[in-house]
Amino acid sequence: MSRTRSSEPVVVGVDAGTTLTKAVAFSATGEPLARAVRKTRVDRVGPGWYEQDPDLVVDSVEETLAELAEQTGPTLAIGVTAQGDGLWLVDDDGRPVRPAISWMDGRAAGIVREWDVSGLLTEGFRRTGTLMFPGAQAPLLAWAAAHEPESLKRAATAAYCKDVILQRLTGVRATDPADLRELVPLCGLGEHEHLLPPAQTAPAGRRPDGTPVVAALYDLPASALGAGVTGVGDGQLILGTTLACQVLVDAVDTAGEPAGLSLRTWQEGRWLRALPAMVGTAALDWALRLVSATVDDLPGLLAEGDSTGLTVLPYLSEAGERAPFVDPRARGRIDGLHLGTRPADVVRAVCEAIAYSARHCLTAAGLTGELVACGGGLATTAWAQIFADVLGRPIRVLAGHEVGARGAATAAATALPGLTSFAPLTGVVHEPRTSYEDRYARYLDHVERARTTW
């Protein structure tokens, strides 16, 4: 992508993630022409408590849009997607009444455990196909009602990140129908239902200069749209700070062990069965710090490492785990260490464990078709190959593509008459070379035994 200013009209997609806000300007055929990125901050304000300043997140969006405007021609439309879940309490103008509570937060873990024992979690899943976890909106609303009722009194809206961005950019207070508002009254929070913004299909407004802004579905469906997941049974793996696994389905399945999310999509009669594990590359970052290495060392460590005899459970989030099962008590572990274990062995075992977790999630989600993968973690070819080997199937890696922003731009483009569809993405296909069946079976056995001891 060139930084030379172009006169070509563009559609902009914004993806406000947990740690980065990315904005990409696309041509009418979907070619990325310019990109802008800003870091955002997550504050750890207590053990397992994570918050963000909504004003700083909105500022990061404004800054990326301004940077793109200096590089591109006229903007035809802007699409916005963002991190999901959490609790973003704002006033009538979309200004925060308190810091946003992140989806990573674990302060509502006790509430989730109580709802699990009472059967409320299971009932919610049987109704919606979505299982609540500590960082979901309803448990956090319940926490706020018990501990910060004054915050709820000051708030006009209990929003998601993308909703706040839409309101601050356009003044429109709205969300999309994919947000599971029926869980709020089910959880005994009916008196706060007025805080939920009106649901609209493709909520939209206009910037002061008249540019239309469309709030796309939140980051998981937007990423699937951007990656070109269109066939029932096809799936997507996103290896970022978290590990998101999802499969396109034609019915909401509420049977089996409750876990994950069932999300409406851009297609009528299609849903995404999403199982987003709490930790992806964050587990690798932890392992690299443990052995005093950096991500630049990863290719060499993977080539040198031998994980034989090691089993890692990558459940390192302080809030526990949410996929392919929900347990706020879940914790990571490394089994099989001995005096001869080398740093490279530990790093490779952690990378393999994240791939095992992906297989566990994708199997539970019902993957039967093609698998497309993206995310910064897959920039390391050796790790991408580990995923193909562990999954036992080809994976098509979309290197360098901002699929969340692309999905947001695609949603915005649908509002523009006469605009052709974006061209499909290509990628590098990794075929499986080595069998991990025995090691994966051992991993599952360790998971099941650990679940009885947490």
CSV table of C-alpha atoms in Angstrom, one decimal:
chain,number,residue,atom,x,y,z
A,1,MET,CA,0.0,0.0,0.0
A,2,SER,CA,1.4,3.3,-1.0
A,3,ARG,CA,1.4,6.5,1.0
A,4,THR,CA,1.3,8.6,-2.2
A,5,ARG,CA,-2.0,10.4,-2.3
A,6,SER,CA,-4.6,8.9,-4.7
A,7,SER,CA,-7.6,10.5,-6.2
A,8,GLU,CA,-9.5,7.2,-6.4
A,9,PRO,CA,-12.7,7.1,-4.3
A,10,VAL,CA,-12.5,4.7,-1.4
A,11,VAL,CA,-14.5,2.7,1.1
A,12,VAL,CA,-13.0,2.7,4.5
A,13,GLY,CA,-13.2,-0.1,7.0
A,14,VAL,CA,-12.3,0.5,10.7
A,15,ASP,CA,-11.6,-2.4,13.1
A,16,ALA,CA,-11.3,-1.2,16.7
A,17,GLY,CA,-9.7,-4.1,18.4
A,18,THR,CA,-8.6,-4.6,22.0
A,19,THR,CA,-5.0,-3.3,21.6
A,20,LEU,CA,-5.0,-1.9,18.0
A,21,THR,CA,-7.3,0.3,15.9
A,22,LYS,CA,-6.9,-0.4,12.2
A,23,ALA,CA,-8.4,1.5,9.4
A,24,VAL,CA,-8.0,0.5,5.7
A,25,ALA,CA,-9.0,2.3,2.6
A,26,PHE,CA,-10.2,0.0,-0.2
A,27,SER,CA,-10.9,0.6,-3.8
A,28,ALA,CA,-14.3,-0.3,-5.3
A,29,THR,CA,-13.0,-3.8,-6.1
A,30,GLY,CA,-11.6,-4.4,-2.6
A,31,GLU,CA,-7.9,-3.6,-3.2
A,32,PRO,CA,-6.3,-2.1,-0.1
A,33,LEU,CA,-4.9,1.3,-1.0
A,34,ALA,CA,-3.9,2.8,2.4
A,35,ARG,CA,-3.7,1.7,6.0
A,36,ALA,CA,-3.5,3.5,9.4
A,37,VAL,CA,-3.0,2.0,12.8
A,38,ARG,CA,-3.1,3.3,16.4
A,39,LYS,CA,-2.3,1.4,19.6
A,40,THR,CA,-5.0,1.5,22.3
A,41,ARG,CA,-4.5,0.8,26.0
A,42,VAL,CA,-6.0,-1.8,28.3
A,43,ASP,CA,-5.6,-1.0,32.0
A,44,ARG,CA,-5.3,-3.8,34.5
A,45,VAL,CA,-6.9,-2.0,37.5
A,46,GLY,CA,-6.9,-5.0,39.8
A,47,PRO,CA,-6.4,-8.8,39.8
A,48,GLY,CA,-8.4,-10.0,36.8
A,49,TRP,CA,-9.9,-6.5,36.2
A,50,TYR,CA,-9.4,-4.9,32.8
A,51,GLU,CA,-10.7,-1.5,31.6
A,52,GLN,CA,-10.4,0.8,28.7
A,53,ASP,CA,-11.0,4.6,28.2
A,54,PRO,CA,-13.7,4.9,25.5
A,55,ASP,CA,-12.5,8.4,24.7
A,56,LEU,CA,-9.1,7.1,23.8
A,57,VAL,CA,-10.6,4.4,21.7
A,58,VAL,CA,-12.7,6.9,19.8
A,59,ASP,CA,-9.7,9.2,19.4
A,60,SER,CA,-7.8,6.4,17.8
A,61,VAL,CA,-10.6,5.9,15.3
A,62,GLU,CA,-10.6,9.6,14.5
A,63,GLU,CA,-6.9,9.7,14.1
A,64,THR,CA,-6.8,6.7,11.7
A,65,LEU,CA,-9.6,8.2,9.6
A,66,ALA,CA,-7.7,11.6,9.4
A,67,GLU,CA,-4.5,9.8,8.4
A,68,LEU,CA,-6.3,8.0,5.6
A,69,ALA,CA,-7.9,11.2,4.4
A,70,GLU,CA,-4.5,12.6,3.8
A,71,GLN,CA,-3.5,9.7,1.5
A,72,THR,CA,-6.7,8.9,-0.4
A,73,GLY,CA,-9.4,10.3,-2.6
A,74,PRO,CA,-12.9,11.0,-1.5
A,75,THR,CA,-14.4,8.6,1.0
A,76,LEU,CA,-17.7,7.0,-0.2
A,77,ALA,CA,-18.6,5.3,3.1
A,78,ILE,CA,-17.1,4.1,6.3
A,79,GLY,CA,-17.8,0.8,7.9
A,80,VAL,CA,-17.0,0.2,11.6
A,81,THR,CA,-16.5,-3.0,13.5
A,82,ALA,CA,-14.9,-3.5,16.9
A,83,GLN,CA,-14.2,-5.9,19.8
A,84,GLY,CA,-17.3,-7.5,21.2
A,85,ASP,CA,-18.7,-8.1,24.7
A,86,GLY,CA,-17.7,-6.1,27.8
A,87,LEU,CA,-19.7,-3.2,29.2
A,88,TRP,CA,-19.4,0.3,27.7
A,89,LEU,CA,-21.6,2.6,29.8
A,90,VAL,CA,-22.1,6.0,28.1
A,91,ASP,CA,-24.4,9.1,28.5
A,92,ASP,CA,-26.8,10.7,26.0
A,93,ASP,CA,-23.8,12.0,24.0
A,94,GLY,CA,-21.9,8.7,23.9
A,95,ARG,CA,-19.5,10.0,26.6
A,96,PRO,CA,-18.3,7.4,29.2
A,97,VAL,CA,-19.8,7.6,32.7
A,98,ARG,CA,-17.0,5.2,33.8
A,99,PRO,CA,-14.2,3.4,32.1
A,100,ALA,CA,-15.4,0.6,29.8
A,101,ILE,CA,-15.1,-2.9,31.3
A,102,SER,CA,-13.3,-5.1,28.8
A,103,TRP,CA,-14.4,-8.5,27.6
A,104,MET,CA,-11.2,-9.8,29.2
A,105,ASP,CA,-12.4,-8.8,32.7
A,106,GLY,CA,-13.0,-11.4,35.4
A,107,ARG,CA,-14.8,-9.4,38.1
A,108,ALA,CA,-18.1,-11.1,37.4
A,109,ALA,CA,-16.7,-14.6,37.7
A,110,GLY,CA,-18.6,-15.2,41.0
A,111,ILE,CA,-21.8,-14.2,39.3
A,112,VAL,CA,-21.2,-16.5,36.4
A,113,ARG,CA,-20.5,-19.4,38.9
A,114,GLU,CA,-23.8,-18.7,40.7
A,115,TRP,CA,-25.7,-18.7,37.4
A,116,ASP,CA,-24.0,-21.9,36.5
A,117,VAL,CA,-25.1,-23.6,39.7
A,118,SER,CA,-28.6,-22.3,39.4
A,119,GLY,CA,-28.9,-23.5,35.8
A,120,LEU,CA,-29.3,-20.0,34.4
A,121,LEU,CA,-26.3,-20.3,32.1
A,122,THR,CA,-27.6,-23.5,30.6
A,123,GLU,CA,-31.1,-22.0,30.1
A,124,GLY,CA,-29.6,-19.0,28.3
A,125,PHE,CA,-27.6,-21.3,26.0
A,126,ARG,CA,-30.6,-23.5,25.3
A,127,ARG,CA,-32.6,-20.3,24.3
A,128,THR,CA,-29.9,-18.5,22.2
A,129,GLY,CA,-27.0,-20.9,21.4
A,130,THR,CA,-24.7,-18.5,23.4
A,131,LEU,CA,-23.1,-19.2,26.7
A,132,MET,CA,-22.3,-16.2,28.9
A,133,PHE,CA,-18.9,-15.8,30.5
A,134,PRO,CA,-17.5,-13.2,33.0
A,135,GLY,CA,-16.7,-10.7,30.3
A,136,ALA,CA,-20.1,-10.8,28.7
A,137,GLN,CA,-22.5,-7.9,29.0
A,138,ALA,CA,-25.2,-9.4,31.2
A,139,PRO,CA,-22.9,-10.6,34.0
A,140,LEU,CA,-21.1,-7.3,34.0
A,141,LEU,CA,-24.5,-5.5,34.1
A,142,ALA,CA,-25.3,-7.6,37.1
A,143,TRP,CA,-22.0,-6.7,38.7
A,144,ALA,CA,-22.6,-3.0,38.1
A,145,ALA,CA,-26.1,-3.2,39.6
A,146,ALA,CA,-24.7,-4.8,42.7
A,147,HIS,CA,-21.5,-2.7,43.1
A,148,GLU,CA,-21.9,0.5,41.1
A,149,PRO,CA,-25.7,1.3,40.8
A,150,GLU,CA,-24.8,5.0,40.5
A,151,SER,CA,-23.0,4.3,37.2
A,152,LEU,CA,-26.1,2.7,35.8
A,153,LYS,CA,-28.2,5.7,37.0
A,154,ARG,CA,-25.8,8.1,35.1
A,155,ALA,CA,-25.8,6.0,32.0
A,156,ALA,CA,-28.1,6.4,29.0
A,157,THR,CA,-26.8,3.4,27.2
A,158,ALA,CA,-25.1,0.0,27.9
A,159,ALA,CA,-23.3,-0.3,24.6
A,160,TYR,CA,-20.7,-2.3,22.9
A,161,CYS,CA,-17.5,-0.7,21.5
A,162,LYS,CA,-18.8,-0.4,17.9
A,163,ASP,CA,-22.0,1.2,19.2
A,164,VAL,CA,-20.1,3.9,21.0
A,165,ILE,CA,-17.9,4.6,18.0
A,166,LEU,CA,-21.0,4.9,15.8
A,167,GLN,CA,-22.7,7.3,18.2
A,168,ARG,CA,-19.6,9.5,18.6
A,169,LEU,CA,-19.0,9.7,14.8
A,170,THR,CA,-22.7,10.3,13.8
A,171,GLY,CA,-24.9,10.9,16.8
A,172,VAL,CA,-26.9,7.7,16.1
A,173,ARG,CA,-27.7,5.5,19.1
A,174,ALA,CA,-28.2,2.0,17.8
A,175,THR,CA,-26.9,-1.5,17.7
A,176,ASP,CA,-27.4,-4.5,15.4
A,177,PRO,CA,-29.7,-7.4,15.9
A,178,ALA,CA,-26.8,-9.8,16.5
A,179,ASP,CA,-26.4,-8.5,20.0
A,180,LEU,CA,-28.1,-10.9,22.4
A,181,ARG,CA,-30.5,-8.5,24.2
A,182,GLU,CA,-32.8,-11.3,25.3
A,183,LEU,CA,-30.2,-12.5,27.8
A,184,VAL,CA,-30.6,-9.3,29.9
A,185,PRO,CA,-34.2,-9.8,31.1
A,186,LEU,CA,-33.5,-13.6,31.5
A,187,CYS,CA,-30.8,-12.8,34.0
A,188,GLY,CA,-33.2,-10.7,36.1
A,189,LEU,CA,-31.9,-7.4,34.8
A,190,GLY,CA,-35.2,-6.2,33.2
A,191,GLU,CA,-35.1,-2.9,35.1
A,192,HIS,CA,-32.0,-2.0,33.1
A,193,GLU,CA,-33.3,-3.1,29.7
A,194,HIS,CA,-33.9,0.6,28.8
A,195,LEU,CA,-30.1,1.0,28.6
A,196,LEU,CA,-29.9,-1.3,25.5
A,197,PRO,CA,-29.8,0.8,22.3
A,198,PRO,CA,-32.4,0.2,19.6
A,199,ALA,CA,-31.6,-2.7,17.3
A,200,GLN,CA,-31.4,-1.9,13.6
A,201,THR,CA,-30.2,-3.9,10.6
A,202,ALA,CA,-26.9,-2.3,9.6
A,203,PRO,CA,-27.2,0.8,11.9
A,204,ALA,CA,-26.0,3.8,10.1
A,205,GLY,CA,-25.6,7.6,10.3
A,206,ARG,CA,-23.6,10.3,8.7
A,207,ARG,CA,-20.5,12.3,9.6
A,208,PRO,CA,-20.8,16.1,9.7
A,209,ASP,CA,-19.4,16.2,6.2
A,210,GLY,CA,-22.2,13.8,5.0
A,211,THR,CA,-20.1,10.6,4.7
A,212,PRO,CA,-22.3,7.6,5.5
A,213,VAL,CA,-21.1,5.4,8.4
A,214,VAL,CA,-22.3,1.9,8.8
A,215,ALA,CA,-21.8,-0.1,12.0
A,216,ALA,CA,-21.0,-3.6,10.8
A,217,LEU,CA,-21.5,-6.7,12.9
A,218,TYR,CA,-18.9,-7.0,15.6
A,219,ASP,CA,-15.4,-8.3,14.9
A,220,LEU,CA,-16.1,-12.0,14.6
A,221,PRO,CA,-18.8,-11.8,11.9
A,222,ALA,CA,-17.1,-8.9,10.2
A,223,SER,CA,-13.9,-10.9,10.0
A,224,ALA,CA,-15.7,-13.9,8.5
A,225,LEU,CA,-17.3,-11.6,5.9
A,226,GLY,CA,-14.0,-10.0,5.1
A,227,ALA,CA,-12.3,-13.4,4.8
A,228,GLY,CA,-14.9,-14.7,2.4
A,229,VAL,CA,-16.4,-17.4,4.5
A,230,THR,CA,-19.6,-18.2,2.5
A,231,GLY,CA,-20.3,-21.9,2.5
A,232,VAL,CA,-22.1,-23.8,5.3
A,233,GLY,CA,-19.5,-25.8,7.2
A,234,ASP,CA,-16.6,-23.5,6.2
A,235,GLY,CA,-14.6,-22.0,9.0
A,236,GLN,CA,-12.2,-19.3,10.1
A,237,LEU,CA,-9.4,-19.3,12.6
A,238,ILE,CA,-8.1,-15.9,13.8
A,239,LEU,CA,-4.8,-16.1,15.7
A,240,GLY,CA,-4.4,-12.8,17.5
A,241,THR,CA,-4.2,-11.9,21.2
A,242,THR,CA,-7.1,-14.3,21.5
A,243,LEU,CA,-7.8,-17.4,19.5
A,244,ALA,CA,-11.1,-17.1,17.6
A,245,CYS,CA,-12.6,-20.1,15.8
A,246,GLN,CA,-15.9,-20.0,14.0
A,247,VAL,CA,-17.9,-22.0,11.5
A,248,LEU,CA,-20.8,-20.9,9.2
A,249,VAL,CA,-23.9,-22.9,10.0
A,250,ASP,CA,-27.5,-23.0,8.7
A,251,ALA,CA,-29.2,-23.6,12.1
A,252,VAL,CA,-28.6,-22.6,15.8
A,253,ASP,CA,-27.6,-25.7,17.7
A,254,THR,CA,-28.5,-25.5,21.4
A,255,ALA,CA,-27.8,-29.2,22.2
A,256,GLY,CA,-24.6,-30.6,23.7
A,257,GLU,CA,-22.3,-29.0,26.2
A,258,PRO,CA,-23.1,-25.3,26.5
A,259,ALA,CA,-20.2,-23.2,25.1
A,260,GLY,CA,-19.5,-20.4,22.6
A,261,LEU,CA,-21.7,-18.0,20.7
A,262,SER,CA,-24.3,-18.3,17.9
A,263,LEU,CA,-24.1,-15.0,15.9
A,264,ARG,CA,-26.4,-13.7,13.2
A,265,THR,CA,-24.6,-12.9,10.0
A,266,TRP,CA,-24.9,-10.9,6.8
A,267,GLN,CA,-26.8,-13.8,5.2
A,268,GLU,CA,-30.4,-14.6,6.0
A,269,GLY,CA,-30.7,-18.1,7.6
A,270,ARG,CA,-27.0,-18.3,8.4
A,271,TRP,CA,-25.2,-18.0,11.7
A,272,LEU,CA,-21.7,-18.3,12.9
A,273,ARG,CA,-21.0,-20.9,15.5
A,274,ALA,CA,-18.2,-19.0,17.3
A,275,LEU,CA,-15.9,-20.4,19.9
A,276,PRO,CA,-13.4,-17.7,20.8
A,277,ALA,CA,-10.8,-18.9,23.3
A,278,MET,CA,-9.6,-16.3,25.7
A,279,VAL,CA,-5.9,-16.6,24.8
A,280,GLY,CA,-4.0,-16.9,21.5
A,281,THR,CA,-0.7,-15.2,20.9
A,282,ALA,CA,-1.0,-13.8,24.5
A,283,ALA,CA,0.1,-17.3,25.6
A,284,LEU,CA,3.1,-17.2,23.3
A,285,ASP,CA,4.0,-13.8,24.6
A,286,TRP,CA,4.0,-15.2,28.1
A,287,ALA,CA,6.1,-18.1,27.1
A,288,LEU,CA,8.6,-15.9,25.3
A,289,ARG,CA,8.9,-13.7,28.4
A,290,LEU,CA,9.4,-16.8,30.5
A,291,VAL,CA,12.5,-17.8,28.5
A,292,SER,CA,13.7,-14.3,27.8
A,293,ALA,CA,13.1,-14.4,24.1
A,294,THR,CA,11.2,-12.3,21.6
A,295,VAL,CA,8.9,-13.0,18.7
A,296,ASP,CA,11.9,-12.5,16.3
A,297,ASP,CA,13.4,-15.6,17.9
A,298,LEU,CA,10.3,-17.7,17.3
A,299,PRO,CA,11.3,-19.4,14.0
A,300,GLY,CA,14.5,-20.6,15.5
A,301,LEU,CA,12.9,-21.8,18.7
A,302,LEU,CA,10.3,-23.8,16.8
A,303,ALA,CA,12.9,-25.4,14.6
A,304,GLU,CA,15.0,-26.3,17.7
A,305,GLY,CA,12.3,-27.3,20.0
A,306,ASP,CA,11.1,-30.8,20.8
A,307,SER,CA,7.8,-31.0,22.7
A,308,THR,CA,8.0,-34.8,23.3
A,309,GLY,CA,6.7,-35.6,26.7
A,310,LEU,CA,5.4,-32.1,27.3
A,311,THR,CA,1.7,-31.2,27.6
A,312,VAL,CA,0.6,-27.6,27.9
A,313,LEU,CA,-2.9,-26.3,28.8
A,314,PRO,CA,-3.0,-22.7,27.4
A,315,TYR,CA,-5.7,-21.4,29.7
A,316,LEU,CA,-3.8,-18.4,31.0
A,317,SER,CA,-6.5,-15.8,31.2
A,318,GLU,CA,-7.2,-14.5,34.7
A,319,ALA,CA,-10.9,-14.7,33.8
A,320,GLY,CA,-10.6,-18.5,33.1
A,321,GLU,CA,-11.8,-19.9,29.8
A,322,ARG,CA,-14.9,-19.4,27.5
A,323,ALA,CA,-14.3,-21.8,24.6
A,324,PRO,CA,-14.7,-24.7,23.9
A,325,PHE,CA,-16.1,-24.7,27.5
A,326,VAL,CA,-16.8,-22.0,30.0
A,327,ASP,CA,-15.1,-22.2,33.4
A,328,PRO,CA,-13.9,-19.1,35.3
A,329,ARG,CA,-11.6,-21.3,37.3
A,330,ALA,CA,-9.7,-22.7,34.3
A,331,ARG,CA,-5.9,-22.3,34.6
A,332,GLY,CA,-2.9,-23.1,32.5
A,333,ARG,CA,-0.3,-25.8,33.2
A,334,ILE,CA,2.8,-27.4,31.8
A,335,ASP,CA,3.2,-31.1,32.5
A,336,GLY,CA,6.3,-33.2,31.8
A,337,LEU,CA,9.1,-30.8,32.7
A,338,HIS,CA,12.5,-32.2,33.7
A,339,LEU,CA,16.0,-30.9,34.0
A,340,GLY,CA,16.7,-31.5,30.4
A,341,THR,CA,13.8,-29.4,29.1
A,342,ARG,CA,15.1,-26.5,27.1
A,343,PRO,CA,13.5,-23.1,26.6
A,344,ALA,CA,12.8,-24.0,22.9
A,345,ASP,CA,11.0,-27.1,24.0
A,346,VAL,CA,8.6,-25.1,26.2
A,347,VAL,CA,7.9,-22.5,23.5
A,348,ARG,CA,7.2,-25.2,20.9
A,349,ALA,CA,4.9,-27.0,23.4
A,350,VAL,CA,3.0,-23.8,24.0
A,351,CYS,CA,2.6,-23.1,20.2
A,352,GLU,CA,1.3,-26.7,19.8
A,353,ALA,CA,-1.1,-26.3,22.7
A,354,ILE,CA,-2.7,-23.2,21.1
A,355,ALA,CA,-3.2,-25.3,17.9
A,356,TYR,CA,-4.7,-28.1,20.0
A,357,SER,CA,-7.1,-25.6,21.5
A,358,ALA,CA,-8.0,-24.4,18.0
A,359,ARG,CA,-8.8,-28.0,16.9
A,360,HIS,CA,-10.9,-28.5,20.0
A,361,CYS,CA,-12.9,-25.4,19.3
A,362,LEU,CA,-13.3,-26.0,15.5
A,363,THR,CA,-14.5,-29.6,16.1
A,364,ALA,CA,-17.1,-28.3,18.6
A,365,ALA,CA,-18.2,-25.7,16.1
A,366,GLY,CA,-18.8,-28.3,13.4
A,367,LEU,CA,-16.1,-27.6,10.9
A,368,THR,CA,-16.6,-29.8,7.8
A,369,GLY,CA,-15.5,-27.5,4.9
A,370,GLU,CA,-12.7,-25.3,4.0
A,371,LEU,CA,-10.7,-23.4,6.7
A,372,VAL,CA,-9.3,-19.9,6.2
A,373,ALA,CA,-6.9,-18.4,8.8
A,374,CYS,CA,-5.6,-15.0,9.5
A,375,GLY,CA,-4.0,-13.0,12.3
A,376,GLY,CA,-0.5,-11.8,13.3
A,377,GLY,CA,0.5,-15.1,14.8
A,378,LEU,CA,0.3,-16.9,11.5
A,379,ALA,CA,3.0,-14.6,10.0
A,380,THR,CA,5.4,-17.2,11.3
A,381,THR,CA,5.4,-19.9,8.7
A,382,ALA,CA,6.5,-22.6,11.0
A,383,TRP,CA,3.6,-21.9,13.4
A,384,ALA,CA,1.1,-21.9,10.5
A,385,GLN,CA,2.5,-25.3,9.5
A,386,ILE,CA,1.9,-26.6,13.1
A,387,PHE,CA,-1.7,-25.5,12.9
A,388,ALA,CA,-2.1,-27.5,9.6
A,389,ASP,CA,-0.5,-30.5,11.1
A,390,VAL,CA,-2.5,-30.5,14.4
A,391,LEU,CA,-5.7,-29.8,12.6
A,392,GLY,CA,-5.0,-32.5,10.0
A,393,ARG,CA,-6.4,-30.4,7.2
A,394,PRO,CA,-5.2,-27.7,4.8
A,395,ILE,CA,-5.5,-24.2,6.0
A,396,ARG,CA,-5.4,-21.1,3.7
A,397,VAL,CA,-3.6,-18.3,5.4
A,398,LEU,CA,-4.5,-14.8,4.4
A,399,ALA,CA,-1.2,-13.1,5.1
A,400,GLY,CA,-1.2,-9.3,5.4
A,401,HIS,CA,-5.0,-8.9,5.0
A,402,GLU,CA,-7.0,-6.9,7.5
A,403,VAL,CA,-10.1,-9.0,7.3
A,404,GLY,CA,-12.0,-7.3,10.1
A,405,ALA,CA,-11.6,-3.9,8.4
A,406,ARG,CA,-12.3,-5.5,5.0
A,407,GLY,CA,-15.6,-7.0,6.4
A,408,ALA,CA,-16.5,-3.6,7.8
A,409,ALA,CA,-15.8,-2.0,4.5
A,410,THR,CA,-17.9,-4.7,2.7
A,411,ALA,CA,-20.8,-3.9,5.0
A,412,ALA,CA,-20.5,-0.2,4.2
A,413,ALA,CA,-20.2,-0.9,0.5
A,414,THR,CA,-23.6,-2.6,0.5
A,415,ALA,CA,-25.2,0.8,1.2
A,416,LEU,CA,-23.7,2.2,-2.0
A,417,PRO,CA,-25.7,1.7,-5.1
A,418,GLY,CA,-23.9,0.3,-8.1
A,419,LEU,CA,-20.7,-0.8,-6.2
A,420,THR,CA,-19.5,-4.2,-7.3
A,421,SER,CA,-18.5,-6.9,-4.8
A,422,PHE,CA,-15.0,-7.0,-3.5
A,423,ALA,CA,-12.8,-9.5,-5.3
A,424,PRO,CA,-12.2,-12.7,-3.3
A,425,LEU,CA,-8.9,-13.0,-1.3
A,426,THR,CA,-6.2,-15.4,-2.1
A,427,GLY,CA,-3.7,-16.9,0.3
A,428,VAL,CA,-1.0,-19.4,1.0
A,429,VAL,CA,-2.2,-23.0,1.6
A,430,HIS,CA,-0.4,-25.1,4.2
A,431,GLU,CA,-1.0,-28.8,3.8
A,432,PRO,CA,-0.6,-31.2,6.8
A,433,ARG,CA,2.7,-33.0,6.9
A,434,THR,CA,2.9,-34.6,10.3
A,435,SER,CA,0.3,-36.5,12.3
A,436,TYR,CA,-0.5,-35.2,15.8
A,437,GLU,CA,-3.3,-37.6,16.5
A,438,ASP,CA,-1.7,-39.3,19.5
A,439,ARG,CA,-0.5,-36.0,21.0
A,440,TYR,CA,-3.9,-34.3,20.5
A,441,ALA,CA,-5.6,-37.3,22.2
A,442,ARG,CA,-3.2,-36.9,25.1
A,443,TYR,CA,-4.0,-33.2,25.3
A,444,LEU,CA,-7.8,-33.9,25.4
A,445,ASP,CA,-7.2,-36.3,28.2
A,446,HIS,CA,-5.2,-33.7,30.2
A,447,VAL,CA,-8.0,-31.2,29.6
A,448,GLU,CA,-10.7,-33.5,30.9
A,449,ARG,CA,-8.7,-34.4,34.0
A,450,ALA,CA,-7.8,-30.8,34.7
A,451,ARG,CA,-11.5,-29.8,34.6
A,452,THR,CA,-12.2,-32.0,37.6
A,453,THR,CA,-9.5,-30.3,39.7
A,454,TRP,CA,-9.9,-26.5,39.1
